Amino acid sequence: MISKPFRAFFPVLAVLFLGLLFPPLLSHSQVWAAETDTKQVSQPATPATPLISDISAVATDATLDQINNEIRAIYQDSLKNYSKSENAAVFAALLKRATAVSTLTDALLAKIKPYESVYQNFLDILGQPPGKDAPPEAASITEQRKTLAAKQRDISGRITRLKLYQLEAQQLVDELRQHGTAIQQATLTQRFPSPLGIPFWTQLIATSGDDTDRFSSIVQETGAVLIEAFRGTHALWTLGGLVVGGLLLTLYFFCHHPVRMLVARFLPTGRIRPIAATVLCAAISVAAWAFAFRIVWGAIAFNNPALGEDLDTLADMVASQVPLCGFVIELGISLLASKPEWRVFPMPDKVAHNLRLFPIWFAVALIVRGVLRYVDTKSGLSILPVQLLDGLYTLAVSPLLFAIPRQLRISAEEGSGSHPTVAPFLRTIAMTISIVCWLAVLSGYIPLAYTIISWVSVMAITMTALLLLALLATALGSSVFPSHGPIGQHLVQLGLAARLVDQASVVIPGLISVFLLVVAFSVATAGADFDPTQVGNRILFIFRGQNGASTEGSFNISLDTILLCAVLPIIGHYAIRILKNWFRQRFFPTTRLDIGAQASILSIITYSAWILVGLSMASALGVTMKSMTWVVSALSVGIGFGLQSIVQNFVSGIILMAERPVSIGDVVDIAGAHGEVARISVRSTNIKLADGSTMIVPNSQFITSAVRNATRAEKPGVFTLTLQLPFASDLQKAMDVMVATLAACKNVDPQLAPTVSISSVTDGSALLTGTARARTGLDPAAVRSEALYDLWQAFQNNHIPITVPTSLAAPNS
């Protein structure tokens, strides 16, 4: 019960809560109320104050105009002519701008749509204006209605503008994506003169003057920046940056031993140790190399007057490759460790020794790739020098693809213990890609070869990193988090069931692996530049679909809705179980409901809750009554032809639970069977027979056929006895003896007096039916058996002839 002080303060707390959520609404409501009170005293009418703050504060005219201008600017920029080297970068930038505009319109629409319904609610409260013959209303109410109507029209106009901008922005995004895809495809299929032919070198020499000047200016700018960095007091900053960067890298190179000791201290023995050590060292390596480069370059570029935009752009593109470079170096150190027990993948010492230089070469190739990204997009060089540099990079890097499989093959041929079945397959794929790249470069399809080699490099790094994370999640799930693991044991001690802990240790790593596959797919479809923003957009697109929203009236099938629909039944299951336990343990003991009524209430609650879960899942998928019209029509036809019995049983089950003509524990006779009702579901009812078997009866039979209920639901434990006597017997004496004998039975409840009646007289015989109730806690079938024996003995003592039909020999349960 709520205490009086709390009830006294509850309105104040409610007002404060509304004030925190809707301060404009509260403040204007208070002003409006104060004005009303003033008018009631003696003051003249004053202009009404708006109930809610101006919507233009949320979506201002300036913001809407900026959105419109940005859409027009993006569209105009997309119509300009760009060089082939600028096309991809320009349209990627335009796509980012269009996506940002689309996101902004979505956010503004989500913010101002609730205001429309709020104003409509206030208009509904004020009601319609009075008619011609109705008495006039107060001037303040009329003014308030006009103000609210004007505000609502303003909101509707802004929503209409935003919906128009949203549509234009989304169309612009779609067009830019299609155009970008077309540019990429055209670039990949573009053919230049072959480097083996004279035209290629002739054209290269013809444009060499301007390219040489451009290259010289970049070199001179680099030299000037370095000279300025080591001149005067600026040299202290540069040396400080170099010292800090070198210190970071030194700490990284000496971190392996402490990390391995830490892993051995907290993790159990097994494969999880090298996997965890590799992941931790890889994270440290990425951070150390990235920070070291940023610190060194920041010290060089700090207040450096010689630094220009070109060199700064080049440094940014190289900086994006440095973390990948650090990751590759750490993979070489960890995967090819000198101690075999710390290698993630078992391999012979000779193979590890032969492959020790490949990570360094790969890291250098990544740095060169960062330089080439600048050359391709921002250097201003002619197209042929750019293609020459890309071709040389492809010819130099492609041999690295089959070098590792070649070492594995050599190791297998020497009998070093490696698996010879994997190396030939990898070597065949790598050799094929290398040959394709070489042929593409030599035949003039240099962009295609460069894209292939860049994509393979990015995917090799990505798949290795994701594989390590998946292995770590699986190893943790199999050794640390199960009920027998160190963390799992603590979870069990906290009260979690061991079965649930074991299931979670299997399911959660599986979900992590699925997410990592999504990330791998996003990287694979994001292109060969490994743009984190583009990869993130791809992941968001997979999880949430187009723009995170579905079209009205359509299905919303995306990964997040699938996960939500998978989680909702699990949450619903445990929520329903908690609710049912509350009813059984807390509510039902305070009532006089019998077990049948309790079972019916729990069944209705269970089915209603599952219906709500199903509706929630349908809502998450965007399923509405409008979209389900065809399903309802199909179900109508199906019910009319083939589902009549199923629907009939379902409706009958609902009627049985609501009206309770039979309840759990009742003894019934139906369809020639005699037994106790054990369970009632929406489709069928289970009846427990005397031999221990269960008879499943469709619910429609309880509604459409005659059913004999031998037990009153409010008096459980009642049983009946039927005896057949010859017609010439003294029936009154037999009835008196039957009543007295049943009353004298020690296990018959004396609070319910036994009754005996003549149920029928046929074929020269009379059937006497006696009813009694067993004591609480006793089995009615056992008590009935004792009563039958006492009746047989009493009738023998009183010389009353009886016969027991075969159909009545089975005791009631």
PDB file of C-alpha atoms in Angstrom, residues 463-704:
ATOM      1  CA  MET A 463      39.972 -12.673 -42.841  1.00  0.00           C
ATOM      2  CA  THR A 464      43.045 -13.314 -40.674  1.00  0.00           C
ATOM      3  CA  ALA A 465      41.893 -10.787 -38.063  1.00  0.00           C
ATOM      4  CA  LEU A 466      38.310 -12.097 -38.062  1.00  0.00           C
ATOM      5  CA  LEU A 467      39.549 -15.685 -37.884  1.00  0.00           C
ATOM      6  CA  LEU A 468      41.588 -14.839 -34.800  1.00  0.00           C
ATOM      7  CA  LEU A 469      38.569 -13.219 -33.141  1.00  0.00           C
ATOM      8  CA  ALA A 470      36.350 -16.189 -34.004  1.00  0.00           C
ATOM      9  CA  LEU A 471      38.944 -18.625 -32.647  1.00  0.00           C
ATOM     10  CA  LEU A 472      39.229 -16.554 -29.465  1.00  0.00           C
ATOM     11  CA  ALA A 473      35.450 -16.504 -28.953  1.00  0.00           C
ATOM     12  CA  THR A 474      35.204 -20.255 -29.548  1.00  0.00           C
ATOM     13  CA  ALA A 475      38.136 -21.005 -27.249  1.00  0.00           C
ATOM     14  CA  LEU A 476      36.687 -18.832 -24.468  1.00  0.00           C
ATOM     15  CA  GLY A 477      33.316 -20.513 -24.879  1.00  0.00           C
ATOM     16  CA  SER A 478      34.809 -23.988 -24.645  1.00  0.00           C
ATOM     17  CA  SER A 479      37.289 -23.472 -21.803  1.00  0.00           C
ATOM     18  CA  VAL A 480      36.482 -20.409 -19.679  1.00  0.00           C
ATOM     19  CA  PHE A 481      32.724 -19.805 -19.727  1.00  0.00           C
ATOM     20  CA  PRO A 482      31.224 -23.336 -19.486  1.00  0.00           C
ATOM     21  CA  SER A 483      29.882 -24.475 -16.126  1.00  0.00           C
ATOM     22  CA  HIS A 484      33.125 -26.366 -15.459  1.00  0.00           C
ATOM     23  CA  GLY A 485      35.312 -23.379 -16.439  1.00  0.00           C
ATOM     24  CA  PRO A 486      36.683 -20.745 -14.055  1.00  0.00           C
ATOM     25  CA  ILE A 487      34.153 -18.026 -14.968  1.00  0.00           C
ATOM     26  CA  GLY A 488      31.325 -20.499 -15.507  1.00  0.00           C
ATOM     27  CA  GLN A 489      31.752 -21.855 -11.983  1.00  0.00           C
ATOM     28  CA  HIS A 490      31.342 -18.344 -10.561  1.00  0.00           C
ATOM     29  CA  LEU A 491      28.202 -17.847 -12.667  1.00  0.00           C
ATOM     30  CA  VAL A 492      26.753 -21.101 -11.344  1.00  0.00           C
ATOM     31  CA  GLN A 493      27.547 -20.027  -7.785  1.00  0.00           C
ATOM     32  CA  LEU A 494      25.633 -16.793  -8.408  1.00  0.00           C
ATOM     33  CA  GLY A 495      22.494 -18.839  -9.097  1.00  0.00           C
ATOM     34  CA  LEU A 496      22.512 -19.453 -12.852  1.00  0.00           C
ATOM     35  CA  ALA A 497      21.658 -22.972 -13.936  1.00  0.00           C
ATOM     36  CA  ALA A 498      24.621 -24.952 -15.234  1.00  0.00           C
ATOM     37  CA  ARG A 499      22.595 -25.952 -18.290  1.00  0.00           C
ATOM     38  CA  LEU A 500      21.964 -22.303 -19.207  1.00  0.00           C
ATOM     39  CA  VAL A 501      25.627 -21.415 -18.731  1.00  0.00           C
ATOM     40  CA  ASP A 502      26.684 -24.261 -21.032  1.00  0.00           C
ATOM     41  CA  GLN A 503      24.119 -23.240 -23.641  1.00  0.00           C
ATOM     42  CA  ALA A 504      25.242 -19.603 -23.509  1.00  0.00           C
ATOM     43  CA  SER A 505      28.894 -20.626 -23.888  1.00  0.00           C
ATOM     44  CA  VAL A 506      27.921 -22.292 -27.177  1.00  0.00           C
ATOM     45  CA  VAL A 507      25.346 -19.822 -28.513  1.00  0.00           C
ATOM     46  CA  ILE A 508      27.231 -16.580 -27.825  1.00  0.00           C
ATOM     47  CA  PRO A 509      30.419 -17.625 -29.717  1.00  0.00           C
ATOM     48  CA  GLY A 510      28.159 -18.736 -32.554  1.00  0.00           C
ATOM     49  CA  LEU A 511      26.488 -15.317 -32.680  1.00  0.00           C
ATOM     50  CA  ILE A 512      29.896 -13.642 -32.608  1.00  0.00           C
ATOM     51  CA  SER A 513      30.998 -15.792 -35.545  1.00  0.00           C
ATOM     52  CA  VAL A 514      27.863 -14.787 -37.476  1.00  0.00           C
ATOM     53  CA  PHE A 515      28.608 -11.116 -36.812  1.00  0.00           C
ATOM     54  CA  LEU A 516      32.192 -11.585 -37.966  1.00  0.00           C
ATOM     55  CA  LEU A 517      30.906 -13.132 -41.183  1.00  0.00           C
ATOM     56  CA  VAL A 518      28.757 -10.033 -41.676  1.00  0.00           C
ATOM     57  CA  VAL A 519      31.843  -7.863 -41.187  1.00  0.00           C
ATOM     58  CA  ALA A 520      33.798  -9.991 -43.673  1.00  0.00           C
ATOM     59  CA  PHE A 521      31.017  -9.641 -46.227  1.00  0.00           C
ATOM     60  CA  SER A 522      30.904  -5.874 -45.645  1.00  0.00           C
ATOM     61  CA  VAL A 523      34.649  -5.544 -46.200  1.00  0.00           C
ATOM     62  CA  ALA A 524      34.477  -7.736 -49.287  1.00  0.00           C
ATOM     63  CA  THR A 525      31.715  -5.613 -50.856  1.00  0.00           C
ATOM     64  CA  ALA A 526      33.099  -2.232 -49.757  1.00  0.00           C
ATOM     65  CA  GLY A 527      35.856  -2.206 -52.351  1.00  0.00           C
ATOM     66  CA  ALA A 528      39.611  -2.456 -52.273  1.00  0.00           C
ATOM     67  CA  ASP A 529      40.343   0.792 -50.407  1.00  0.00           C
ATOM     68  CA  PHE A 530      39.305  -0.455 -46.952  1.00  0.00           C
ATOM     69  CA  ASP A 531      37.437   2.735 -46.077  1.00  0.00           C
ATOM     70  CA  PRO A 532      36.183   2.298 -42.459  1.00  0.00           C
ATOM     71  CA  THR A 533      33.231   4.638 -43.110  1.00  0.00           C
ATOM     72  CA  GLN A 534      32.129   2.648 -46.124  1.00  0.00           C
ATOM     73  CA  VAL A 535      32.563  -0.628 -44.264  1.00  0.00           C
ATOM     74  CA  GLY A 536      30.456   0.736 -41.396  1.00  0.00           C
ATOM     75  CA  ASN A 537      27.742   1.812 -43.822  1.00  0.00           C
ATOM     76  CA  ARG A 538      27.713  -1.656 -45.341  1.00  0.00           C
ATOM     77  CA  ILE A 539      27.347  -3.250 -41.904  1.00  0.00           C
ATOM     78  CA  LEU A 540      24.541  -0.824 -41.055  1.00  0.00           C
ATOM     79  CA  PHE A 541      22.870  -1.606 -44.367  1.00  0.00           C
ATOM     80  CA  ILE A 542      22.993  -5.348 -43.655  1.00  0.00           C
ATOM     81  CA  PHE A 543      21.650  -4.942 -40.135  1.00  0.00           C
ATOM     82  CA  ARG A 544      19.020  -2.278 -40.714  1.00  0.00           C
ATOM     83  CA  GLY A 545      18.247  -2.352 -44.408  1.00  0.00           C
ATOM     84  CA  GLN A 546      17.928   0.690 -46.629  1.00  0.00           C
ATOM     85  CA  ASN A 547      18.213   3.858 -44.511  1.00  0.00           C
ATOM     86  CA  GLY A 548      17.311   1.865 -41.422  1.00  0.00           C
ATOM     87  CA  ALA A 549      13.601   1.984 -42.278  1.00  0.00           C
ATOM     88  CA  SER A 550      11.165   0.107 -44.428  1.00  0.00           C
ATOM     89  CA  THR A 551       8.595   1.498 -46.773  1.00  0.00           C
ATOM     90  CA  GLU A 552       5.177   1.886 -45.246  1.00  0.00           C
ATOM     91  CA  GLY A 553       3.048  -1.188 -45.804  1.00  0.00           C
ATOM     92  CA  SER A 554       5.982  -3.427 -46.713  1.00  0.00           C
ATOM     93  CA  PHE A 555       7.909  -6.111 -44.911  1.00  0.00           C
ATOM     94  CA  ASN A 556      11.074  -5.063 -43.054  1.00  0.00           C
ATOM     95  CA  ILE A 557      13.456  -7.984 -43.460  1.00  0.00           C
ATOM     96  CA  SER A 558      16.893  -7.093 -42.111  1.00  0.00           C
ATOM     97  CA  LEU A 559      19.391  -8.692 -39.796  1.00  0.00           C
ATOM     98  CA  ASP A 560      18.374  -6.679 -36.752  1.00  0.00           C
ATOM     99  CA  THR A 561      14.708  -7.619 -37.193  1.00  0.00           C
ATOM    100  CA  ILE A 562      15.666 -11.269 -37.621  1.00  0.00           C
ATOM    101  CA  LEU A 563      17.722 -11.138 -34.422  1.00  0.00           C
ATOM    102  CA  LEU A 564      14.866  -9.346 -32.639  1.00  0.00           C
ATOM    103  CA  CYS A 565      12.387 -11.981 -33.792  1.00  0.00           C
ATOM    104  CA  ALA A 566      14.778 -14.677 -32.563  1.00  0.00           C
ATOM    105  CA  VAL A 567      15.229 -13.016 -29.148  1.00  0.00           C
ATOM    106  CA  LEU A 568      11.561 -12.127 -28.539  1.00  0.00           C
ATOM    107  CA  PRO A 569      10.372 -15.765 -28.110  1.00  0.00           C
ATOM    108  CA  ILE A 570      13.230 -16.444 -25.683  1.00  0.00           C
ATOM    109  CA  ILE A 571      12.411 -13.379 -23.597  1.00  0.00           C
ATOM    110  CA  GLY A 572       8.702 -14.190 -23.843  1.00  0.00           C
ATOM    111  CA  HIS A 573       9.299 -17.752 -22.654  1.00  0.00           C
ATOM    112  CA  TYR A 574      11.074 -16.668 -19.482  1.00  0.00           C
ATOM    113  CA  ALA A 575       8.668 -13.773 -18.861  1.00  0.00           C
ATOM    114  CA  ILE A 576       5.662 -16.109 -19.156  1.00  0.00           C
ATOM    115  CA  ARG A 577       7.292 -18.635 -16.857  1.00  0.00           C
ATOM    116  CA  ILE A 578       7.950 -15.942 -14.231  1.00  0.00           C
ATOM    117  CA  LEU A 579       4.347 -14.725 -14.512  1.00  0.00           C
ATOM    118  CA  LYS A 580       2.939 -18.251 -14.154  1.00  0.00           C
ATOM    119  CA  ASN A 581       5.138 -18.938 -11.133  1.00  0.00           C
ATOM    120  CA  TRP A 582       3.886 -15.721  -9.545  1.00  0.00           C
ATOM    121  CA  PHE A 583       0.282 -16.822 -10.027  1.00  0.00           C
ATOM    122  CA  ARG A 584       0.983 -20.306  -8.640  1.00  0.00           C
ATOM    123  CA  GLN A 585       3.078 -19.250  -5.656  1.00  0.00           C
ATOM    124  CA  ARG A 586       1.690 -15.817  -4.727  1.00  0.00           C
ATOM    125  CA  PHE A 587      -1.808 -15.263  -6.104  1.00  0.00           C
ATOM    126  CA  PHE A 588      -3.575 -18.635  -6.188  1.00  0.00           C
ATOM    127  CA  PRO A 589      -2.811 -19.514  -2.526  1.00  0.00           C
ATOM    128  CA  THR A 590      -4.797 -16.389  -1.516  1.00  0.00           C
ATOM    129  CA  THR A 591      -7.888 -17.485  -3.472  1.00  0.00           C
ATOM    130  CA  ARG A 592     -10.386 -20.345  -3.274  1.00  0.00           C
ATOM    131  CA  LEU A 593      -9.927 -21.383  -6.875  1.00  0.00           C
ATOM    132  CA  ASP A 594      -9.731 -25.113  -7.447  1.00  0.00           C
ATOM    133  CA  ILE A 595      -7.028 -26.727  -9.525  1.00  0.00           C
ATOM    134  CA  GLY A 596      -9.205 -26.759 -12.651  1.00  0.00           C
ATOM    135  CA  ALA A 597      -9.873 -23.024 -12.495  1.00  0.00           C
ATOM    136  CA  GLN A 598      -6.199 -22.348 -11.842  1.00  0.00           C
ATOM    137  CA  ALA A 599      -5.163 -24.436 -14.836  1.00  0.00           C
ATOM    138  CA  SER A 600      -7.687 -22.640 -17.072  1.00  0.00           C
ATOM    139  CA  ILE A 601      -6.461 -19.198 -15.975  1.00  0.00           C
ATOM    140  CA  LEU A 602      -2.825 -20.138 -16.547  1.00  0.00           C
ATOM    141  CA  SER A 603      -3.641 -21.569 -19.989  1.00  0.00           C
ATOM    142  CA  ILE A 604      -5.501 -18.437 -21.045  1.00  0.00           C
ATOM    143  CA  ILE A 605      -2.647 -16.224 -19.771  1.00  0.00           C
ATOM    144  CA  THR A 606      -0.083 -18.360 -21.597  1.00  0.00           C
ATOM    145  CA  TYR A 607      -1.883 -18.287 -24.943  1.00  0.00           C
ATOM    146  CA  SER A 608      -2.646 -14.560 -24.649  1.00  0.00           C
ATOM    147  CA  ALA A 609       1.017 -13.804 -23.873  1.00  0.00           C
ATOM    148  CA  TRP A 610       2.226 -15.821 -26.852  1.00  0.00           C
ATOM    149  CA  ILE A 611      -0.254 -13.983 -29.060  1.00  0.00           C
ATOM    150  CA  LEU A 612       1.260 -10.692 -27.858  1.00  0.00           C
ATOM    151  CA  VAL A 613       4.754 -12.028 -28.620  1.00  0.00           C
ATOM    152  CA  GLY A 614       3.599 -13.004 -32.098  1.00  0.00           C
ATOM    153  CA  LEU A 615       2.088  -9.570 -32.674  1.00  0.00           C
ATOM    154  CA  SER A 616       5.324  -7.935 -31.516  1.00  0.00           C
ATOM    155  CA  MET A 617       7.306 -10.036 -33.977  1.00  0.00           C
ATOM    156  CA  ALA A 618       4.880  -9.133 -36.758  1.00  0.00           C
ATOM    157  CA  SER A 619       5.198  -5.450 -35.852  1.00  0.00           C
ATOM    158  CA  ALA A 620       9.009  -5.691 -35.962  1.00  0.00           C
ATOM    159  CA  LEU A 621       8.759  -7.214 -39.434  1.00  0.00           C
ATOM    160  CA  GLY A 622       6.435  -4.441 -40.564  1.00  0.00           C
ATOM    161  CA  VAL A 623       3.434  -6.745 -40.938  1.00  0.00           C
ATOM    162  CA  THR A 624       0.121  -4.860 -40.711  1.00  0.00           C
ATOM    163  CA  MET A 625      -3.486  -5.835 -41.247  1.00  0.00           C
ATOM    164  CA  LYS A 626      -3.259  -4.223 -44.669  1.00  0.00           C
ATOM    165  CA  SER A 627      -0.289  -6.312 -45.688  1.00  0.00           C
ATOM    166  CA  MET A 628      -1.881  -9.451 -44.241  1.00  0.00           C
ATOM    167  CA  THR A 629      -5.109  -9.126 -46.237  1.00  0.00           C
ATOM    168  CA  TRP A 630      -4.061 -11.829 -48.671  1.00  0.00           C
ATOM    169  CA  VAL A 631      -3.091 -14.116 -45.790  1.00  0.00           C
ATOM    170  CA  VAL A 632      -6.499 -13.654 -44.155  1.00  0.00           C
ATOM    171  CA  SER A 633      -8.175 -14.392 -47.479  1.00  0.00           C
ATOM    172  CA  ALA A 634      -6.110 -17.542 -47.934  1.00  0.00           C
ATOM    173  CA  LEU A 635      -6.898 -18.641 -44.390  1.00  0.00           C
ATOM    174  CA  SER A 636     -10.591 -18.088 -45.008  1.00  0.00           C
ATOM    175  CA  VAL A 637     -10.479 -20.376 -48.013  1.00  0.00           C
ATOM    176  CA  GLY A 638      -8.360 -22.890 -46.090  1.00  0.00           C
ATOM    177  CA  ILE A 639     -10.738 -22.881 -43.150  1.00  0.00           C
ATOM    178  CA  GLY A 640     -13.657 -23.347 -45.479  1.00  0.00           C
ATOM    179  CA  PHE A 641     -12.097 -26.421 -47.104  1.00  0.00           C
ATOM    180  CA  GLY A 642      -9.460 -28.149 -45.027  1.00  0.00           C
ATOM    181  CA  LEU A 643      -9.003 -26.481 -41.646  1.00  0.00           C
ATOM    182  CA  GLN A 644     -12.517 -26.716 -40.264  1.00  0.00           C
ATOM    183  CA  SER A 645     -11.714 -29.377 -37.694  1.00  0.00           C
ATOM    184  CA  ILE A 646      -8.567 -27.554 -36.490  1.00  0.00           C
ATOM    185  CA  VAL A 647     -10.422 -24.258 -36.022  1.00  0.00           C
ATOM    186  CA  GLN A 648     -13.354 -26.081 -34.415  1.00  0.00           C
ATOM    187  CA  ASN A 649     -11.051 -27.768 -31.903  1.00  0.00           C
ATOM    188  CA  PHE A 650      -9.298 -24.450 -31.192  1.00  0.00           C
ATOM    189  CA  VAL A 651     -12.550 -22.610 -30.501  1.00  0.00           C
ATOM    190  CA  SER A 652     -13.799 -25.527 -28.426  1.00  0.00           C
ATOM    191  CA  GLY A 653     -10.624 -25.397 -26.337  1.00  0.00           C
ATOM    192  CA  ILE A 654     -11.185 -21.707 -25.615  1.00  0.00           C
ATOM    193  CA  ILE A 655     -14.777 -22.484 -24.575  1.00  0.00           C
ATOM    194  CA  LEU A 656     -13.615 -25.306 -22.292  1.00  0.00           C
ATOM    195  CA  MET A 657     -11.135 -23.007 -20.569  1.00  0.00           C
ATOM    196  CA  ALA A 658     -13.635 -20.160 -20.192  1.00  0.00           C
ATOM    197  CA  GLU A 659     -16.854 -22.028 -19.228  1.00  0.00           C
ATOM    198  CA  ARG A 660     -15.112 -25.033 -17.621  1.00  0.00           C
ATOM    199  CA  PRO A 661     -17.787 -27.720 -18.165  1.00  0.00           C
ATOM    200  CA  VAL A 662     -14.925 -30.078 -17.362  1.00  0.00           C
ATOM    201  CA  SER A 663     -11.798 -29.278 -15.389  1.00  0.00           C
ATOM    202  CA  ILE A 664      -8.511 -30.941 -14.635  1.00  0.00           C
ATOM    203  CA  GLY A 665      -9.134 -33.700 -12.100  1.00  0.00           C
ATOM    204  CA  ASP A 666     -12.731 -34.399 -13.187  1.00  0.00           C
ATOM    205  CA  VAL A 667     -13.746 -37.984 -13.914  1.00  0.00           C
ATOM    206  CA  VAL A 668     -15.594 -38.101 -17.226  1.00  0.00           C
ATOM    207  CA  ASP A 669     -17.165 -40.598 -19.600  1.00  0.00           C
ATOM    208  CA  ILE A 670     -16.751 -39.688 -23.279  1.00  0.00           C
ATOM    209  CA  ALA A 671     -16.469 -41.685 -26.488  1.00  0.00           C
ATOM    210  CA  GLY A 672     -16.733 -44.945 -24.549  1.00  0.00           C
ATOM    211  CA  ALA A 673     -13.760 -44.042 -22.321  1.00  0.00           C
ATOM    212  CA  HIS A 674     -13.786 -43.497 -18.569  1.00  0.00           C
ATOM    213  CA  GLY A 675     -10.967 -41.582 -16.912  1.00  0.00           C
ATOM    214  CA  GLU A 676      -9.629 -38.438 -15.269  1.00  0.00           C
ATOM    215  CA  VAL A 677      -8.989 -35.191 -17.135  1.00  0.00           C
ATOM    216  CA  ALA A 678      -5.232 -34.623 -16.938  1.00  0.00           C
ATOM    217  CA  ARG A 679      -4.670 -31.666 -19.312  1.00  0.00           C
ATOM    218  CA  ILE A 680      -6.712 -29.230 -21.391  1.00  0.00           C
ATOM    219  CA  SER A 681      -5.042 -27.432 -24.304  1.00  0.00           C
ATOM    220  CA  VAL A 682      -6.470 -25.348 -27.123  1.00  0.00           C
ATOM    221  CA  ARG A 683      -6.618 -28.320 -29.480  1.00  0.00           C
ATOM    222  CA  SER A 684      -7.249 -31.432 -27.395  1.00  0.00           C
ATOM    223  CA  THR A 685      -7.812 -32.782 -23.892  1.00  0.00           C
ATOM    224  CA  ASN A 686      -5.783 -35.575 -22.307  1.00  0.00           C
ATOM    225  CA  ILE A 687      -7.719 -38.168 -20.298  1.00  0.00           C
ATOM    226  CA  LYS A 688      -5.812 -40.533 -18.047  1.00  0.00           C
ATOM    227  CA  LEU A 689      -7.311 -44.024 -18.169  1.00  0.00           C
ATOM    228  CA  ALA A 690      -7.288 -46.653 -15.444  1.00  0.00           C
ATOM    229  CA  ASP A 691      -4.483 -48.654 -17.054  1.00  0.00           C
ATOM    230  CA  GLY A 692      -2.140 -45.636 -16.957  1.00  0.00           C
ATOM    231  CA  SER A 693      -2.441 -44.779 -20.640  1.00  0.00           C
ATOM    232  CA  THR A 694      -3.575 -41.413 -21.953  1.00  0.00           C
ATOM    233  CA  MET A 695      -6.413 -40.865 -24.373  1.00  0.00           C
ATOM    234  CA  ILE A 696      -6.237 -37.671 -26.458  1.00  0.00           C
ATOM    235  CA  VAL A 697      -9.730 -36.390 -27.267  1.00  0.00           C
ATOM    236  CA  PRO A 698     -10.334 -33.450 -29.659  1.00  0.00           C
ATOM    237  CA  ASN A 699     -11.959 -30.560 -27.838  1.00  0.00           C
ATOM    238  CA  SER A 700     -14.846 -30.430 -30.305  1.00  0.00           C
ATOM    239  CA  GLN A 701     -16.201 -33.720 -28.879  1.00  0.00           C
ATOM    240  CA  PHE A 702     -16.685 -32.075 -25.467  1.00  0.00           C
ATOM    241  CA  ILE A 703     -18.857 -29.419 -27.136  1.00  0.00           C
ATOM    242  CA  THR A 704     -20.731 -31.440 -29.773  1.00  0.00           C
TER     243      THR A 704
END
